[in-house]
Amino acid sequence: MTQIPPPDTGSWDISDPGFYILTWGTLDRYLLKALWMPFLFGVSAFLGISLTLGSLFDLLRQVSEKGLPLSVAVQVLGLKVPSFLALALPMAMLLACLVVYNRLARTNEITAFRSLGVSAIRLAVPGLLLGLWVTFLTFALGEFVVPAANFQAGQLMDRALHEVRPAFRDKNIFYREFERDSLSRVFYARRFDGDLMQDLTVLSFTQGMLTQILVTEAAHWNPASQVWDLLDGTAYALSADAQTYQAIDTFERTTLPLSRAPLDLATETRSADEMSIVDTYDYWRLIKGTGEVKYARQLAVRLQTKLSFPFICVVFALVGAALGLQQRQRSSSKGFGLSLAIIFGYYTVSFIARSLGEAGVLSIFIAAWLPTIAGFLIGGRLLYQANR
């Protein structure tokens, strides 16, 4: 049995609280040091498995079937590493806690610690602290590294396969604006060249009734004045019953006090996987303004999932430590198998909850946070049982 080196108590009184502070600090360092190697092994193992199944096989198929250059495939694989690393970190956290705390139980160190008055909850603290640190690391990866890497990987693939992604949506730009849940304006442009919206029609509504129609050849966003400059058009003012024209006015140039949302909608071509939390939130607000309720809800669930996912590192640390502290003898291979079973269960619940959230069966918050909340409750219950 590995022994914890005893502190030098020559000048310490055992009744002095400082003695226990020193002892607990030694305990934390001992457990954190024991957790590091299994954690790094888990990162390597789960990263290799997920990268192979999630990207490598598909890239090899692209190389053989579509002629993707091998050099490009290698670059894309490298750019995919951060996203799969973000998935591997919580898995590795679970494996490390399961293996280390189970090993302490097999070697009767848990029994020794408990006989000295150290509770199971106190023994789980180092694992939870490491899980919290991994949570911050996972969040940083998902927010600052993964979106940019995924976007670059997508661009590389598109260029190599001669399927270059357009820098903007070049036709049929459609945007609806609401005020107090009532439709206030509809913006439609037939074409967009990256600068000018062409063949533009704008419908304005008052209390649900169509009151004005603007038809112009082109429109340009004026960033200085924060308005749209409309060129060569006609304005039609309608009667209260929207059946007859009250006035018709032609113009060479006028302005429209509408937000730049249609331009943002036309120039955003990234997927949610290629956006940070801030970018996803901005895009969600933009889509919400168009009235596309289903897509806006999907983005809202995805946004909450981006916030909730990193905390699964703490959940897995809690569950792994609690199971290890049960003092049931389990081999390392069984610990790895149990890790896979827990991971599979988590992702199954997560997929079902997200699907129900996007369908409107569950609330957006519950759909994204249910697996994390359930994990905390289960882990807390297991730790309570281990502490009895």
CSV table of C-alpha atoms in Angstrom, one decimal, residues 166-333:
chain,number,residue,atom,x,y,z
A,166,PRO,CA,-20.1,31.6,-50.6
A,167,ALA,CA,-19.1,34.6,-48.5
A,168,PHE,CA,-22.7,35.7,-48.4
A,169,ARG,CA,-26.2,34.7,-49.4
A,170,ASP,CA,-26.6,36.1,-53.0
A,171,LYS,CA,-30.4,35.9,-53.5
A,172,ASN,CA,-33.8,35.8,-51.8
A,173,ILE,CA,-32.9,37.8,-48.6
A,174,PHE,CA,-36.0,37.7,-46.5
A,175,TYR,CA,-36.4,39.4,-43.1
A,176,ARG,CA,-39.4,40.1,-40.9
A,177,GLU,CA,-39.4,42.7,-38.1
A,178,PHE,CA,-41.8,42.6,-35.1
A,179,GLU,CA,-43.0,45.2,-32.6
A,180,ARG,CA,-44.8,43.9,-29.5
A,181,ASP,CA,-45.3,40.5,-31.1
A,182,SER,CA,-47.0,42.2,-34.1
A,183,LEU,CA,-45.5,42.1,-37.6
A,184,SER,CA,-44.3,45.6,-38.4
A,185,ARG,CA,-42.1,45.2,-41.6
A,186,VAL,CA,-41.2,42.7,-44.2
A,187,PHE,CA,-37.9,43.1,-46.1
A,188,TYR,CA,-37.3,41.1,-49.3
A,189,ALA,CA,-34.4,41.5,-51.7
A,190,ARG,CA,-34.2,39.4,-54.8
A,191,ARG,CA,-30.4,39.6,-55.2
A,192,PHE,CA,-27.4,40.6,-53.1
A,193,ASP,CA,-23.9,41.3,-54.5
A,194,GLY,CA,-22.1,41.7,-51.1
A,195,ASP,CA,-22.8,45.5,-51.1
A,196,LEU,CA,-26.2,46.3,-52.7
A,197,MET,CA,-29.5,44.7,-52.0
A,198,GLN,CA,-31.2,44.7,-55.4
A,199,ASP,CA,-34.8,44.5,-56.5
A,200,LEU,CA,-36.0,45.3,-53.0
A,201,THR,CA,-39.5,45.3,-51.7
A,202,VAL,CA,-40.4,46.5,-48.2
A,203,LEU,CA,-43.9,46.1,-46.7
A,204,SER,CA,-44.8,48.2,-43.6
A,205,PHE,CA,-47.6,47.3,-41.3
A,206,THR,CA,-49.5,49.3,-38.6
A,207,GLN,CA,-51.6,47.2,-36.1
A,208,GLY,CA,-51.5,44.3,-38.4
A,209,MET,CA,-52.7,46.3,-41.5
A,210,LEU,CA,-50.5,46.9,-44.6
A,211,THR,CA,-50.0,50.6,-44.8
A,212,GLN,CA,-47.0,51.2,-47.1
A,213,ILE,CA,-45.1,49.4,-49.9
A,214,LEU,CA,-41.6,50.5,-51.0
A,215,VAL,CA,-40.2,49.1,-54.2
A,216,THR,CA,-36.6,50.1,-55.1
A,217,GLU,CA,-33.9,49.0,-57.6
A,218,ALA,CA,-31.3,48.9,-54.9
A,219,ALA,CA,-30.6,49.5,-51.2
A,220,HIS,CA,-27.3,50.1,-49.4
A,221,TRP,CA,-26.6,50.0,-45.7
A,222,ASN,CA,-25.2,53.3,-44.4
A,223,PRO,CA,-23.1,52.5,-41.3
A,224,ALA,CA,-22.5,56.2,-40.5
A,225,SER,CA,-26.2,57.0,-40.2
A,226,GLN,CA,-27.3,53.5,-39.3
A,227,VAL,CA,-30.1,53.6,-42.0
A,228,TRP,CA,-30.7,52.0,-45.4
A,229,ASP,CA,-30.2,54.3,-48.4
A,230,LEU,CA,-32.9,53.4,-51.0
A,231,LEU,CA,-32.1,54.2,-54.6
A,232,ASP,CA,-34.6,54.7,-57.5
A,233,GLY,CA,-37.8,53.5,-56.1
A,234,THR,CA,-41.5,54.1,-55.6
A,235,ALA,CA,-43.5,54.4,-52.3
A,236,TYR,CA,-47.1,53.4,-52.2
A,237,ALA,CA,-49.2,54.6,-49.2
A,238,LEU,CA,-52.4,52.5,-48.7
A,239,SER,CA,-55.7,53.3,-47.3
A,240,ALA,CA,-56.9,51.9,-43.9
A,241,ASP,CA,-58.5,48.9,-45.5
A,242,ALA,CA,-55.3,48.3,-47.6
A,243,GLN,CA,-57.5,48.2,-50.7
A,244,THR,CA,-56.6,51.5,-52.4
A,245,TYR,CA,-53.5,53.7,-52.8
A,246,GLN,CA,-53.7,57.0,-51.0
A,247,ALA,CA,-50.5,58.4,-52.5
A,248,ILE,CA,-47.8,57.3,-54.9
A,249,ASP,CA,-44.3,58.9,-54.6
A,250,THR,CA,-41.2,58.2,-56.7
A,251,PHE,CA,-37.7,59.0,-55.5
A,252,GLU,CA,-34.1,58.8,-56.6
A,253,ARG,CA,-32.8,58.5,-53.1
A,254,THR,CA,-34.3,58.2,-49.6
A,255,THR,CA,-33.6,56.5,-46.3
A,256,LEU,CA,-35.3,53.7,-44.4
A,257,PRO,CA,-34.9,53.6,-40.6
A,258,LEU,CA,-34.5,49.8,-40.4
A,259,SER,CA,-31.8,47.9,-38.5
A,260,ARG,CA,-28.9,46.2,-40.3
A,261,ALA,CA,-30.3,42.8,-39.5
A,262,PRO,CA,-31.1,41.9,-43.2
A,263,LEU,CA,-27.4,42.5,-44.0
A,264,ASP,CA,-26.2,40.4,-41.0
A,265,LEU,CA,-28.6,37.7,-42.1
A,266,ALA,CA,-27.2,37.7,-45.7
A,267,THR,CA,-23.5,37.7,-44.6
A,268,GLU,CA,-23.6,35.0,-41.9
A,269,THR,CA,-22.7,31.7,-43.4
A,270,ARG,CA,-21.3,29.9,-40.4
A,271,SER,CA,-23.0,27.0,-38.6
A,272,ALA,CA,-23.5,26.9,-34.8
A,273,ASP,CA,-20.4,24.6,-34.5
A,274,GLU,CA,-18.3,27.5,-35.9
A,275,MET,CA,-19.6,30.2,-33.6
A,276,SER,CA,-18.7,31.2,-30.1
A,277,ILE,CA,-21.4,31.6,-27.4
A,278,VAL,CA,-21.5,35.3,-28.1
A,279,ASP,CA,-21.8,34.8,-31.8
A,280,THR,CA,-24.5,32.2,-31.4
A,281,TYR,CA,-26.5,34.5,-29.1
A,282,ASP,CA,-26.3,37.3,-31.6
A,283,TYR,CA,-27.4,35.0,-34.4
A,284,TRP,CA,-30.2,33.6,-32.3
A,285,ARG,CA,-31.5,37.2,-31.7
A,286,LEU,CA,-31.3,37.8,-35.5
A,287,ILE,CA,-33.2,34.6,-36.4
A,288,LYS,CA,-35.7,35.3,-33.7
A,289,GLY,CA,-36.5,38.6,-35.3
A,290,THR,CA,-37.3,36.9,-38.6
A,291,GLY,CA,-40.1,34.9,-37.0
A,292,GLU,CA,-38.5,31.6,-37.8
A,293,VAL,CA,-39.7,30.1,-34.5
A,294,LYS,CA,-38.5,26.5,-35.1
A,295,TYR,CA,-34.9,27.5,-36.1
A,296,ALA,CA,-34.7,30.1,-33.4
A,297,ARG,CA,-35.6,27.4,-30.8
A,298,GLN,CA,-33.0,25.0,-32.2
A,299,LEU,CA,-30.4,27.8,-31.8
A,300,ALA,CA,-31.6,28.6,-28.3
A,301,VAL,CA,-31.2,25.0,-27.2
A,302,ARG,CA,-27.8,24.8,-28.9
A,303,LEU,CA,-26.8,28.0,-27.0
A,304,GLN,CA,-27.8,26.7,-23.7
A,305,THR,CA,-26.0,23.4,-24.5
A,306,LYS,CA,-22.8,25.3,-25.1
A,307,LEU,CA,-23.1,26.8,-21.6
A,308,SER,CA,-24.1,23.5,-19.8
A,309,PHE,CA,-21.7,21.1,-21.5
A,310,PRO,CA,-18.4,22.1,-19.7
A,311,PHE,CA,-20.0,21.5,-16.3
A,312,ILE,CA,-20.2,17.8,-17.1
A,313,CYS,CA,-16.5,17.6,-16.2
A,314,VAL,CA,-17.5,18.3,-12.5
A,315,VAL,CA,-20.4,15.9,-12.8
A,316,PHE,CA,-18.2,13.1,-14.1
A,317,ALA,CA,-15.6,13.9,-11.4
A,318,LEU,CA,-18.4,13.6,-8.8
A,319,VAL,CA,-19.9,10.4,-10.2
A,320,GLY,CA,-16.4,8.8,-10.7
A,321,ALA,CA,-15.2,9.7,-7.2
A,322,ALA,CA,-18.5,8.6,-5.6
A,323,LEU,CA,-18.4,5.2,-7.4
A,324,GLY,CA,-14.8,4.7,-6.5
A,325,LEU,CA,-15.4,5.5,-2.9
A,326,GLN,CA,-18.0,2.7,-2.6
A,327,GLN,CA,-15.1,0.5,-1.7
A,328,ARG,CA,-16.1,-2.2,-4.1
A,329,GLN,CA,-13.1,-3.9,-5.7
A,330,ARG,CA,-13.1,-3.4,-9.4
A,331,SER,CA,-10.3,-4.0,-12.0
A,332,SER,CA,-9.0,-1.1,-14.2
A,333,SER,CA,-10.5,-2.7,-17.2
